[in-house]
Amino acid sequence: MNMKLTQPSFEAKEPVKSVVTSPKPQAFVYIRVSTDEQKKGYSPDNQIRQAREFAKMHDYQIKRVFDDSGKSGRSAEKRPELQELLRAIDEHPVNTVIIYKIDRFARNVNDFSRMYNDFKTKGIKLLSINEGDLMEGNSLIPN
């Protein structure tokens, strides 16, 4: 008696759908506070907590927090963490920089304008927790 062996068929009844998830947009966080401002609710811990909540709510992954606590906002050149942030953007690009408020980021109009234009050229969003998306014209910054 000859028996013919057949291989079982494993055909899928429905096409297999692959699930592709895109990675979360990457963000850096920049905070700054002078000693006197800590009393007004701008403490580093408060800014970091709010930045983390903001990032989670808007689905950003924070790569790093840059903290210039105790530094004056008058000059960008005198803030080492801000300078490190600007270098990091070139070396490890991100989609977004999250700040607490514009005046925590820059008090000097020329510094702000230079960094804003640099971010815009590189396609990096500047998001303020208090003022909104500074790149899209729905904040205090005209486009």
C-alpha positions as a Markdown table, in Angstrom:
| # | Residue | x | y | z |
|---|---|---|---|---|
| 1 | Met | 0.0 | 0.0 | 0.0 |
| 2 | Asn | 1.5 | 3.3 | -1.1 |
| 3 | Met | 0.7 | 6.2 | 1.1 |
| 4 | Lys | 1.4 | 9.7 | -0.2 |
| 5 | Leu | 2.6 | 12.1 | 2.5 |
| 6 | Thr | 1.4 | 15.7 | 2.1 |
| 7 | Gln | 2.6 | 18.7 | 3.9 |
| 8 | Pro | 0.0 | 20.5 | 5.9 |
| 9 | Ser | -1.0 | 23.9 | 4.6 |
| 10 | Phe | -0.5 | 26.9 | 6.8 |
| 11 | Glu | -2.1 | 29.5 | 4.6 |
| 12 | Ala | -3.4 | 32.5 | 6.6 |
| 13 | Lys | -7.1 | 33.1 | 6.3 |
| 14 | Glu | -6.6 | 36.9 | 6.4 |
| 15 | Pro | -3.5 | 38.9 | 5.4 |
| 16 | Val | -1.2 | 39.6 | 8.3 |
| 17 | Lys | -1.1 | 43.2 | 9.1 |
| 18 | Ser | 2.2 | 44.6 | 10.3 |
| 19 | Val | 2.0 | 47.3 | 13.0 |
| 20 | Val | 4.5 | 50.0 | 12.4 |
| 21 | Thr | 4.8 | 52.5 | 15.3 |
| 22 | Ser | 6.8 | 55.6 | 14.7 |
| 23 | Pro | 9.0 | 56.7 | 17.5 |
| 24 | Lys | 7.9 | 59.6 | 19.7 |
| 25 | Pro | 9.3 | 63.0 | 18.7 |
| 26 | Gln | 12.4 | 63.8 | 20.7 |
| 27 | Ala | 12.7 | 66.9 | 22.8 |
| 28 | Phe | 15.2 | 68.8 | 24.9 |
| 29 | Val | 14.0 | 70.8 | 27.9 |
| 30 | Tyr | 15.6 | 74.1 | 29.0 |
| 31 | Ile | 15.0 | 75.6 | 32.4 |
| 32 | Arg | 16.4 | 78.7 | 34.1 |
| 33 | Val | 15.7 | 80.4 | 37.3 |
| 34 | Ser | 17.4 | 83.1 | 39.4 |
| 35 | Thr | 17.4 | 82.7 | 43.1 |
| 36 | Asp | 14.8 | 85.3 | 43.8 |
| 37 | Glu | 12.4 | 83.9 | 41.2 |
| 38 | Gln | 12.3 | 80.5 | 43.0 |
| 39 | Lys | 10.0 | 82.2 | 45.5 |
| 40 | Lys | 7.5 | 83.1 | 42.7 |
| 41 | Gly | 6.8 | 79.5 | 41.6 |
| 42 | Tyr | 9.5 | 79.2 | 39.0 |
| 43 | Ser | 11.6 | 76.7 | 41.0 |
| 44 | Pro | 13.7 | 74.3 | 38.9 |
| 45 | Asp | 11.7 | 71.4 | 40.3 |
| 46 | Asn | 8.4 | 73.0 | 39.3 |
| 47 | Gln | 9.7 | 73.8 | 35.8 |
| 48 | Ile | 11.0 | 70.3 | 35.3 |
| 49 | Arg | 7.8 | 68.7 | 36.6 |
| 50 | Gln | 5.6 | 70.8 | 34.3 |
| 51 | Ala | 7.9 | 70.1 | 31.3 |
| 52 | Arg | 7.6 | 66.4 | 31.9 |
| 53 | Glu | 3.8 | 66.6 | 32.2 |
| 54 | Phe | 3.7 | 68.8 | 29.0 |
| 55 | Ala | 5.9 | 66.3 | 27.1 |
| 56 | Lys | 3.8 | 63.4 | 28.2 |
| 57 | Met | 0.5 | 65.1 | 27.3 |
| 58 | His | 1.9 | 66.0 | 23.8 |
| 59 | Asp | 3.6 | 62.6 | 23.3 |
| 60 | Tyr | 7.3 | 63.9 | 23.3 |
| 61 | Gln | 10.2 | 61.9 | 24.7 |
| 62 | Ile | 12.6 | 64.1 | 26.7 |
| 63 | Lys | 16.2 | 63.3 | 25.8 |
| 64 | Arg | 17.8 | 65.7 | 28.2 |
| 65 | Val | 17.1 | 68.6 | 30.6 |
| 66 | Phe | 19.4 | 71.6 | 30.5 |
| 67 | Asp | 19.3 | 73.5 | 33.8 |
| 68 | Asp | 20.8 | 77.0 | 34.1 |
| 69 | Ser | 19.5 | 77.6 | 37.7 |
| 70 | Gly | 20.9 | 80.7 | 39.3 |
| 71 | Lys | 22.0 | 82.2 | 36.0 |
| 72 | Ser | 21.0 | 85.6 | 34.7 |
| 73 | Gly | 18.9 | 85.7 | 31.5 |
| 74 | Arg | 20.6 | 88.9 | 30.2 |
| 75 | Ser | 23.1 | 87.1 | 28.0 |
| 76 | Ala | 23.0 | 83.8 | 26.3 |
| 77 | Glu | 26.8 | 83.5 | 26.2 |
| 78 | Lys | 27.0 | 83.5 | 30.0 |
| 79 | Arg | 24.7 | 80.5 | 30.4 |
| 80 | Pro | 26.7 | 77.3 | 30.1 |
| 81 | Glu | 23.7 | 74.9 | 29.9 |
| 82 | Leu | 22.1 | 77.0 | 27.1 |
| 83 | Gln | 25.3 | 76.9 | 25.2 |
| 84 | Glu | 25.4 | 73.1 | 25.7 |
| 85 | Leu | 21.8 | 72.9 | 24.5 |
| 86 | Leu | 22.7 | 74.8 | 21.3 |
| 87 | Arg | 25.7 | 72.4 | 20.7 |
| 88 | Ala | 23.5 | 69.3 | 21.5 |
| 89 | Ile | 21.0 | 70.4 | 18.8 |
| 90 | Asp | 23.7 | 70.2 | 16.2 |
| 91 | Glu | 25.2 | 66.9 | 17.5 |
| 92 | His | 22.0 | 65.1 | 18.5 |
| 93 | Pro | 19.1 | 66.6 | 16.6 |
| 94 | Val | 15.7 | 66.8 | 18.2 |
| 95 | Asn | 12.3 | 67.8 | 16.9 |
| 96 | Thr | 11.5 | 70.2 | 19.8 |
| 97 | Val | 12.8 | 72.3 | 22.6 |
| 98 | Ile | 10.4 | 72.8 | 25.5 |
| 99 | Ile | 10.7 | 75.8 | 27.7 |
| 100 | Tyr | 8.7 | 77.0 | 30.7 |
| 101 | Lys | 8.3 | 80.6 | 29.6 |
| 102 | Ile | 9.9 | 82.8 | 27.0 |
| 103 | Asp | 11.6 | 84.9 | 29.7 |
| 104 | Arg | 13.2 | 81.7 | 31.1 |
| 105 | Phe | 14.8 | 81.1 | 27.7 |
| 106 | Ala | 15.9 | 84.6 | 26.7 |
| 107 | Arg | 15.5 | 88.1 | 28.0 |
| 108 | Asn | 17.7 | 89.7 | 25.3 |
| 109 | Val | 15.7 | 90.3 | 22.1 |
| 110 | Asn | 18.8 | 89.8 | 19.9 |
| 111 | Asp | 19.6 | 86.5 | 21.6 |
| 112 | Phe | 16.0 | 85.3 | 21.3 |
| 113 | Ser | 15.8 | 86.3 | 17.6 |
| 114 | Arg | 19.1 | 84.6 | 16.8 |
| 115 | Met | 18.1 | 81.3 | 18.5 |
| 116 | Tyr | 14.5 | 81.4 | 17.2 |
| 117 | Asn | 15.7 | 81.8 | 13.6 |
| 118 | Asp | 18.3 | 79.1 | 14.0 |
| 119 | Phe | 15.6 | 76.7 | 15.3 |
| 120 | Lys | 13.3 | 77.6 | 12.5 |
| 121 | Thr | 16.0 | 77.0 | 9.9 |
| 122 | Lys | 16.7 | 73.6 | 11.4 |
| 123 | Gly | 13.0 | 72.7 | 11.6 |
| 124 | Ile | 13.0 | 72.6 | 15.4 |
| 125 | Lys | 9.9 | 73.6 | 17.3 |
| 126 | Leu | 10.2 | 75.9 | 20.3 |
| 127 | Leu | 7.3 | 75.1 | 22.6 |
| 128 | Ser | 6.6 | 77.2 | 25.7 |
| 129 | Ile | 4.5 | 75.6 | 28.4 |
| 130 | Asn | 2.9 | 79.0 | 29.2 |
| 131 | Glu | 2.8 | 80.7 | 25.8 |
| 132 | Gly | 2.3 | 77.8 | 23.3 |
| 133 | Asp | 4.0 | 76.9 | 20.1 |
| 134 | Leu | 6.3 | 79.8 | 19.3 |
| 135 | Met | 6.9 | 78.7 | 15.7 |
| 136 | Glu | 3.3 | 78.5 | 14.5 |
| 137 | Gly | 2.1 | 82.0 | 15.2 |
| 138 | Asn | -0.4 | 80.9 | 17.9 |
| 139 | Ser | 1.7 | 82.5 | 20.6 |
| 140 | Leu | 3.1 | 85.9 | 21.4 |
| 141 | Ile | 5.7 | 85.7 | 18.7 |
| 142 | Pro | 4.7 | 87.1 | 15.3 |
| 143 | Asn | 5.6 | 85.0 | 12.2 |
